[in-house]
CSV table of C-alpha atoms in Angstrom, one decimal:
chain,number,residue,atom,x,y,z
A,1,MET,CA,120.2,-14.2,-10.4
A,2,ALA,CA,119.7,-11.0,-8.4
A,3,LEU,CA,121.7,-12.6,-5.6
A,4,LEU,CA,124.5,-13.4,-8.0
A,5,ASP,CA,124.5,-10.0,-9.6
A,6,TYR,CA,124.7,-8.4,-6.1
A,7,PHE,CA,128.0,-10.1,-5.4
A,8,LEU,CA,129.4,-9.7,-8.8
A,9,ARG,CA,128.6,-6.1,-9.3
A,10,LYS,CA,131.2,-4.7,-7.0
A,11,LYS,CA,134.1,-6.3,-8.9
A,12,GLU,CA,133.3,-5.1,-12.4
A,13,LYS,CA,134.1,-1.5,-11.9
A,14,GLN,CA,134.1,-0.6,-15.6
A,15,VAL,CA,134.0,2.8,-17.3
A,16,THR,CA,130.4,3.8,-17.5
A,17,THR,CA,128.8,5.3,-20.6
A,18,ALA,CA,127.9,8.4,-18.6
A,19,SER,CA,131.6,9.1,-17.9
A,20,LYS,CA,132.4,8.5,-21.6
A,21,ALA,CA,129.6,11.0,-22.4
A,22,LYS,CA,131.0,13.6,-20.0
A,23,GLU,CA,134.6,13.2,-21.4
A,24,ARG,CA,133.4,13.5,-25.0
A,25,LEU,CA,131.3,16.5,-24.2
A,26,GLN,CA,134.0,18.3,-22.3
A,27,ILE,CA,136.4,18.0,-25.3
A,28,ILE,CA,133.9,19.0,-28.0
A,29,VAL,CA,132.4,21.9,-26.0
A,30,ALA,CA,135.9,23.3,-25.1
A,31,HIS,CA,136.8,23.0,-28.8
A,32,GLU,CA,133.7,24.8,-30.0
A,33,ARG,CA,133.9,27.5,-27.4
A,34,ASN,CA,137.5,28.1,-28.5
A,35,SER,CA,136.5,28.6,-32.1
A,36,ARG,CA,133.7,30.9,-31.0
A,37,ASN,CA,136.0,33.3,-29.2
A,38,LYS,CA,138.8,33.0,-31.6
A,39,GLN,CA,140.8,36.2,-32.2
A,40,PRO,CA,143.2,36.3,-35.1
A,41,ASP,CA,146.9,35.7,-34.4
A,42,TYR,CA,147.9,39.1,-35.6
A,43,LEU,CA,145.8,41.0,-33.1
A,44,PRO,CA,148.4,41.3,-30.3
A,45,GLN,CA,151.0,42.6,-32.7
A,46,LEU,CA,148.6,44.9,-34.4
A,47,THR,CA,147.6,46.4,-31.0
A,48,ALA,CA,151.3,47.0,-30.1
A,49,ASP,CA,152.0,48.6,-33.5
A,50,ILE,CA,149.0,50.9,-33.3
A,51,LEU,CA,149.9,52.0,-29.8
A,52,GLU,CA,153.5,52.7,-30.9
A,53,VAL,CA,152.3,55.0,-33.7
A,54,LEU,CA,149.8,56.8,-31.5
A,55,ARG,CA,152.4,57.4,-28.8
A,56,LYS,CA,154.5,59.4,-31.3
A,57,TYR,CA,151.8,62.0,-31.2
A,58,ILE,CA,149.7,61.7,-28.1
A,59,LYS,CA,149.8,60.4,-24.6
A,60,VAL,CA,147.9,57.1,-24.4
A,61,THR,CA,147.8,54.9,-21.4
A,62,ASP,CA,147.0,51.2,-21.7
A,63,GLU,CA,143.7,51.8,-19.8
A,64,SER,CA,142.6,54.5,-22.2
A,65,PHE,CA,143.0,52.3,-25.2
A,66,SER,CA,140.9,49.3,-26.4
A,67,ILE,CA,140.8,47.2,-29.5
A,68,ASN,CA,138.2,44.7,-30.4
A,69,LEU,CA,137.5,42.5,-33.4
A,70,ASP,CA,133.8,41.5,-33.4
A,71,ASN,CA,131.8,39.2,-35.7
A,72,LYS,CA,128.5,40.8,-36.2
A,73,GLY,CA,127.0,37.7,-37.7
A,74,GLY,CA,127.5,36.3,-41.1
A,75,ASP,CA,130.3,37.9,-43.1
A,76,LEU,CA,130.4,41.2,-41.2
A,77,ASN,CA,133.5,41.7,-39.0
A,78,VAL,CA,134.1,44.9,-37.3
A,79,LEU,CA,137.5,46.1,-36.0
A,80,GLU,CA,136.8,48.6,-33.2
A,81,LEU,CA,139.4,51.0,-31.8
A,82,ASN,CA,138.6,53.1,-28.8
A,83,ILE,CA,141.0,55.8,-27.6
A,84,GLU,CA,140.2,58.0,-24.7
A,85,LEU,CA,142.0,61.3,-24.9
A,86,SER,CA,143.3,62.7,-21.6
A,87,ASP,CA,143.2,66.4,-20.7
A,88,GLU,CA,146.7,67.0,-22.0
A,89,ASN,CA,145.6,65.9,-25.5
A,90,SER,CA,142.6,68.1,-25.3
A,91,ILE,CA,141.9,70.0,-28.5
A,92,ASN,CA,140.5,73.0,-26.7
B,1,MET,CA,109.6,47.0,-16.1
B,2,ALA,CA,108.7,43.5,-17.1
B,3,ARG,CA,111.3,40.6,-16.9
B,4,ILE,CA,111.6,39.1,-20.3
B,5,ILE,CA,112.5,35.4,-20.0
B,6,VAL,CA,113.3,33.2,-23.0
B,7,VAL,CA,112.9,29.4,-22.6
B,8,THR,CA,115.4,28.0,-25.1
B,9,SER,CA,117.5,24.9,-25.9
B,10,GLY,CA,118.8,24.6,-29.4
B,11,LYS,CA,117.6,21.0,-29.6
B,12,GLY,CA,114.0,20.1,-30.1
B,13,GLY,CA,111.9,17.9,-27.9
B,14,VAL,CA,113.7,18.6,-24.7
B,15,GLY,CA,110.7,20.2,-22.9
B,16,LYS,CA,110.7,24.0,-23.8
B,17,THR,CA,107.0,24.3,-24.3
B,18,THR,CA,106.2,22.0,-21.3
B,19,SER,CA,108.5,24.2,-19.2
B,20,SER,CA,107.2,27.5,-20.5
B,21,ALA,CA,103.7,26.5,-19.7
B,22,ALA,CA,104.5,25.2,-16.2
B,23,ILE,CA,106.7,28.2,-15.3
B,24,GLY,CA,104.3,30.8,-16.8
B,25,LEU,CA,101.3,29.3,-15.0
B,26,GLY,CA,103.3,28.9,-11.8
B,27,LEU,CA,104.4,32.5,-11.8
B,28,ALA,CA,100.8,33.6,-12.4
B,29,LEU,CA,99.5,31.4,-9.5
B,30,LYS,CA,102.0,33.3,-7.3
B,31,GLY,CA,100.1,36.5,-8.2
B,32,GLN,CA,102.4,37.8,-10.9
B,33,LYS,CA,101.0,39.2,-14.2
B,34,VAL,CA,102.4,36.9,-16.8
B,35,VAL,CA,102.1,36.7,-20.6
B,36,LEU,CA,103.3,33.6,-22.4
B,37,ILE,CA,104.4,34.1,-26.0
B,38,ASP,CA,104.7,31.3,-28.5
B,39,PHE,CA,107.6,32.2,-30.9
B,40,ASP,CA,107.3,29.0,-32.9
B,41,ILE,CA,105.7,30.5,-36.0
B,42,GLY,CA,104.2,27.9,-38.2
B,43,LEU,CA,104.3,25.2,-35.6
B,44,ARG,CA,102.3,26.5,-32.6
B,45,ASN,CA,101.9,24.2,-29.7
B,46,LEU,CA,101.9,26.2,-26.6
B,47,ASP,CA,98.1,26.7,-27.0
B,48,LEU,CA,97.6,23.0,-26.9
B,49,ILE,CA,99.8,22.5,-23.8
B,50,MET,CA,97.9,25.3,-22.1
B,51,GLY,CA,94.6,23.8,-23.2
B,52,CYS,CA,93.3,26.9,-25.0
B,53,GLU,CA,93.7,25.8,-28.6
B,54,ARG,CA,90.0,26.2,-29.4
B,55,ARG,CA,90.0,29.8,-28.2
B,56,VAL,CA,92.7,31.1,-30.7
B,57,VAL,CA,91.2,33.7,-32.9
B,58,TYR,CA,94.1,36.0,-33.7
B,59,ASP,CA,97.8,35.4,-33.3
B,60,PHE,CA,101.2,37.0,-32.9
B,61,VAL,CA,101.6,37.6,-36.7
B,62,ASN,CA,98.1,39.2,-36.9
B,63,VAL,CA,99.2,41.6,-34.3
B,64,ILE,CA,102.5,42.3,-36.1
B,65,ASN,CA,100.7,42.9,-39.4
B,66,GLY,CA,98.2,45.2,-37.7
B,67,GLU,CA,95.3,42.9,-38.5
B,68,ALA,CA,94.4,42.6,-34.8
B,69,THR,CA,95.1,44.5,-31.6
B,70,LEU,CA,97.1,42.9,-28.8
B,71,ASN,CA,94.0,42.7,-26.7
B,72,GLN,CA,92.1,40.8,-29.4
B,73,ALA,CA,94.9,38.3,-29.8
B,74,LEU,CA,95.7,37.7,-26.1
B,75,ILE,CA,93.9,34.7,-24.6
B,76,LYS,CA,93.1,35.0,-20.9
B,77,ASP,CA,93.8,31.8,-19.1
B,78,LYS,CA,90.6,30.3,-17.6
B,79,ARG,CA,92.3,29.1,-14.5
B,80,VAL,CA,94.4,32.2,-13.5
B,81,SER,CA,93.2,35.6,-14.5
B,82,SER,CA,96.6,37.2,-14.3
B,83,LEU,CA,97.9,34.9,-17.1
B,84,SER,CA,97.6,35.5,-20.9
B,85,ILE,CA,98.8,33.6,-23.9
B,86,LEU,CA,99.8,35.1,-27.2
B,87,PRO,CA,99.7,32.2,-29.7
B,88,ALA,CA,102.0,31.8,-32.7
B,89,SER,CA,100.4,31.7,-36.2
B,90,GLN,CA,99.9,28.3,-37.7
B,91,THR,CA,100.3,29.2,-41.4
B,92,ARG,CA,102.3,32.4,-42.0
B,93,ASP,CA,105.9,32.4,-42.9
B,94,LYS,CA,108.4,32.9,-40.2
B,95,ASP,CA,110.0,36.0,-41.8
B,96,ALA,CA,107.0,38.0,-40.4
B,97,LEU,CA,108.9,38.7,-37.2
B,98,ASN,CA,111.7,41.2,-37.1
B,99,LYS,CA,113.5,43.1,-34.3
B,100,GLU,CA,111.5,46.3,-34.8
B,101,ASN,CA,108.0,44.8,-34.8
B,102,VAL,CA,108.7,42.2,-32.0
B,103,GLY,CA,110.3,45.0,-30.0
B,104,LYS,CA,107.2,47.1,-30.2
B,105,VAL,CA,104.9,44.2,-29.1
B,106,LEU,CA,107.2,43.4,-26.1
B,107,GLU,CA,107.3,47.1,-25.1
B,108,GLU,CA,103.5,47.3,-25.2
B,109,LEU,CA,103.2,44.1,-23.2
B,110,GLY,CA,105.8,45.3,-20.7
B,111,LYS,CA,103.5,48.1,-19.7
B,112,THR,CA,100.9,45.6,-18.3
B,113,TYR,CA,102.8,42.5,-17.4
B,114,ASP,CA,105.5,41.6,-14.8
B,115,TYR,CA,106.8,38.6,-16.7
B,116,ILE,CA,107.0,38.0,-20.4
B,117,VAL,CA,107.9,34.3,-21.0
B,118,CYS,CA,109.0,33.6,-24.6
B,119,ASP,CA,108.7,30.0,-25.7
B,120,SER,CA,111.5,29.6,-28.3
B,121,PRO,CA,111.3,27.3,-31.4
B,122,ALA,CA,114.1,24.7,-31.7
B,123,GLY,CA,117.2,25.4,-33.8
B,124,ILE,CA,119.3,28.5,-34.2
B,125,GLU,CA,117.4,30.0,-37.1
B,126,ALA,CA,115.7,33.4,-37.3
B,127,GLY,CA,112.7,32.3,-35.1
B,128,ALA,CA,114.9,31.2,-32.2
B,129,MET,CA,117.1,34.3,-32.6
B,130,MET,CA,114.0,36.5,-32.3
B,131,ALA,CA,112.8,34.7,-29.2
B,132,LEU,CA,116.1,35.4,-27.4
B,133,TYR,CA,116.9,38.8,-28.8
B,134,TYR,CA,115.1,40.9,-26.2
B,135,ALA,CA,115.6,38.5,-23.2
B,136,ASP,CA,116.8,39.6,-19.8
B,137,GLU,CA,117.1,36.0,-18.6
B,138,ALA,CA,117.3,32.7,-20.4
B,139,ILE,CA,116.2,29.3,-19.2
B,140,VAL,CA,118.3,26.9,-21.1
B,141,THR,CA,116.4,23.7,-21.1
B,142,THR,CA,118.6,20.6,-21.4
B,143,ASN,CA,118.3,16.8,-21.3
B,144,PRO,CA,121.1,14.9,-19.7
B,145,GLU,CA,122.2,13.6,-23.1
B,146,VAL,CA,125.1,14.4,-25.4
B,147,SER,CA,123.3,16.2,-28.3
B,148,SER,CA,121.1,18.3,-26.0
B,149,VAL,CA,124.1,19.4,-23.9
B,150,ARG,CA,126.1,20.3,-26.9
B,151,ASP,CA,123.2,22.3,-28.5
B,152,SER,CA,122.6,24.1,-25.2
B,153,ASP,CA,126.2,25.3,-25.3
B,154,ARG,CA,125.7,26.6,-28.9
B,155,ILE,CA,122.7,28.5,-27.6
B,156,LEU,CA,124.8,30.0,-24.7
B,157,GLY,CA,127.1,31.3,-27.4
B,158,MET,CA,124.1,32.9,-29.2
B,159,LEU,CA,122.9,34.5,-26.0
B,160,ALA,CA,126.3,36.0,-25.4
B,161,SER,CA,126.7,37.4,-28.9
B,162,ARG,CA,123.4,37.8,-30.7
B,163,SER,CA,121.1,39.3,-28.1
B,164,ARG,CA,120.1,42.9,-27.7
B,165,ARG,CA,122.1,43.0,-24.5
B,166,ALA,CA,125.2,41.8,-26.2
B,167,GLU,CA,124.8,44.2,-29.1
B,168,LEU,CA,124.4,47.2,-26.9
B,169,GLY,CA,127.1,46.1,-24.5
B,170,LEU,CA,124.7,45.9,-21.6
B,171,GLU,CA,124.8,43.5,-18.7
B,172,PRO,CA,124.7,40.0,-20.2
B,173,ILE,CA,121.5,37.9,-20.2
B,174,LYS,CA,121.2,36.0,-16.9
B,175,GLU,CA,121.5,32.3,-17.8
B,176,HIS,CA,119.7,29.5,-15.9
B,177,LEU,CA,120.1,25.8,-16.5
B,178,LEU,CA,116.9,23.7,-16.4
B,179,LEU,CA,117.7,20.0,-16.5
B,180,THR,CA,114.6,18.0,-17.7
B,181,ARG,CA,113.8,14.3,-18.0
B,182,TYR,CA,116.3,13.5,-15.3
B,183,SER,CA,116.4,9.9,-14.1
B,184,PRO,CA,118.3,9.5,-10.8
B,185,LYS,CA,118.2,5.7,-11.1
B,186,ARG,CA,120.0,5.7,-14.5
B,187,VAL,CA,122.5,8.3,-13.1
B,188,ASP,CA,123.3,5.9,-10.3
B,189,ASP,CA,123.8,3.1,-12.8
B,190,GLY,CA,126.2,5.2,-14.7
B,191,GLU,CA,123.9,5.4,-17.8
B,192,MET,CA,123.1,9.0,-17.6
B,193,LEU,CA,125.0,12.3,-17.1
B,194,SER,CA,124.5,13.6,-13.6
B,195,VAL,CA,123.4,17.1,-12.6
B,196,GLU,CA,127.0,17.8,-11.6
B,197,ASP,CA,128.3,16.6,-14.9
B,198,VAL,CA,126.0,18.9,-16.9
B,199,VAL,CA,126.6,21.9,-14.6
B,200,ASP,CA,130.4,21.2,-14.9
B,201,ILE,CA,130.3,21.2,-18.7
B,202,LEU,CA,128.0,24.1,-19.3
B,203,SER,CA,129.1,26.1,-16.3
B,204,ILE,CA,125.9,28.1,-15.7
B,205,PRO,CA,123.9,28.2,-12.5
B,206,LEU,CA,121.3,25.5,-12.0
B,207,LEU,CA,117.7,26.7,-11.8
B,208,GLY,CA,116.0,23.3,-11.5
B,209,VAL,CA,116.0,19.6,-12.2
B,210,ILE,CA,112.8,18.0,-13.4
B,211,PRO,CA,112.6,14.3,-13.0
B,212,GLU,CA,111.5,12.1,-15.8
B,213,SER,CA,107.8,11.6,-15.1
B,214,GLN,CA,104.7,10.1,-16.5
B,215,ALA,CA,102.8,13.1,-15.2
B,216,VAL,CA,104.2,15.2,-18.1
B,217,LEU,CA,102.5,13.3,-20.8
B,218,LYS,CA,99.2,13.1,-18.8
B,219,ALA,CA,99.4,16.9,-18.4
B,220,SER,CA,99.8,17.5,-22.1
B,221,ASN,CA,97.1,15.0,-22.9
B,222,ALA,CA,94.7,17.1,-20.8
B,223,GLY,CA,96.0,20.6,-21.6
B,224,GLU,CA,96.7,21.2,-17.9
B,225,PRO,CA,100.3,22.3,-17.4
B,226,VAL,CA,102.1,19.8,-15.2
B,227,ILE,CA,102.6,22.3,-12.4
B,228,LEU,CA,98.9,21.9,-11.6
B,229,ASP,CA,99.6,18.2,-10.8
B,230,THR,CA,100.8,19.0,-7.3
B,231,GLU,CA,101.1,15.4,-6.4
B,232,SER,CA,103.6,14.6,-9.1
B,233,ASP,CA,107.4,14.9,-8.8
B,234,ALA,CA,107.6,16.9,-12.0
B,235,GLY,CA,104.9,19.3,-10.7
B,236,LYS,CA,106.7,19.8,-7.4
B,237,ALA,CA,110.0,20.3,-9.2
B,238,TYR,CA,108.5,23.0,-11.4
B,239,GLN,CA,107.0,24.7,-8.3
B,240,ASP,CA,110.5,24.8,-6.9
B,241,VAL,CA,111.7,26.4,-10.1
B,242,VAL,CA,109.1,29.1,-9.9
B,243,ASP,CA,110.0,29.8,-6.3
B,244,ARG,CA,113.6,30.2,-7.2
B,245,LEU,CA,112.8,32.6,-10.0
B,246,LEU,CA,111.0,34.7,-7.5
B,247,GLY,CA,114.1,34.8,-5.4
B,248,GLU,CA,113.5,32.1,-2.8
B,249,THR,CA,116.1,29.6,-1.8
B,250,VAL,CA,114.8,26.1,-2.2
B,251,ASP,CA,116.7,22.9,-1.8
B,252,PHE,CA,116.9,20.7,-4.9
B,253,ARG,CA,114.7,17.6,-4.8
B,254,PHE,CA,114.4,14.4,-6.8
B,255,LEU,CA,118.2,14.2,-7.4
B,256,HIS,CA,118.6,10.7,-6.0
B,257,ALA,CA,116.9,7.4,-6.6
B,258,LYS,CA,115.0,6.0,-3.7
B,259,LYS,CA,117.3,3.8,-1.6
B,260,LYS,CA,116.6,0.1,-1.9
B,261,GLY,CA,116.8,-2.1,1.2
B,262,ILE,CA,119.4,-4.8,1.3
B,263,LEU,CA,116.8,-7.5,0.8
B,264,SER,CA,115.3,-6.0,-2.3
B,265,ARG,CA,118.8,-5.5,-3.7
B,266,MET,CA,119.7,-9.1,-3.1
B,267,PHE,CA,116.5,-10.7,-4.4
B,268,GLY,CA,115.5,-8.2,-7.1
B,269,GLY,CA,112.4,-6.1,-7.3
């Protein structure tokens, strides 16, 4: 039998279960990672709008501005806005 | 400053405690001062794998509650004097641990030890979160099997968002993949995910591959961590892991099945 198997094996190049496992995992893991890092759709527009308002009053470069929406676990979401004031905007 | 390493996985039964015991003992044999902490409150088992279950007097929760000092609760390993074990409690509720009191214990241990190895419970509940919260490095223990790989990915998400380092915006936890129960023969036959497949899916650096081995059960039967079985493949593979943790470059072994000769392939056996 082993002799027969040896010659037959080469022909039946079928999809292995390991490759099925890999394919399924790649899809589900990518999907789950996406939903982990999900930012709401409105965030880019919100960022642009806030920047526009800020620039009416102070000088803000893209580098001195950051916006972040964070899930702190459970129901707690925090919208964090960080604006670095340059010397020109100094209050002193 | 001690390196705090969490051995975690998400899924149960993949080899966290076996790996914690082997790696902790291995580091101590290399002259490092090591403390192994069992975070599985209510289901302690690290003591059994380490072979010190009859010497447990006080436990982690006793220390937290101020009923015992750290020195009273720590069990010194009989084989290597630079290794201690802090057992989990067997009865208390798991809400006993919180960030503040665990932080204090780790800080105290950090004064004496070079390595603090935290054996995490399975799951993603409070106990597992406590085990990973203070970690500097994580050994993500994974079997080449779909549910284990998926759960490992969940844990990677937790490491990146729920740890102290994440909350404080510090350098992220250093992640290591430890692939356990690996069977090269089944990989060759297309029945098991390969090392490359798992690394590809999880995309974290590989720390070690432990081959499926009968030595692991024998080791736990005897309460002698498998790294002491220097003849076994699993013992050698854990030794490589320890060397890599200490910064050495070691080639990966036991990734391929032993090649069969043409005769044995044709006539079986």
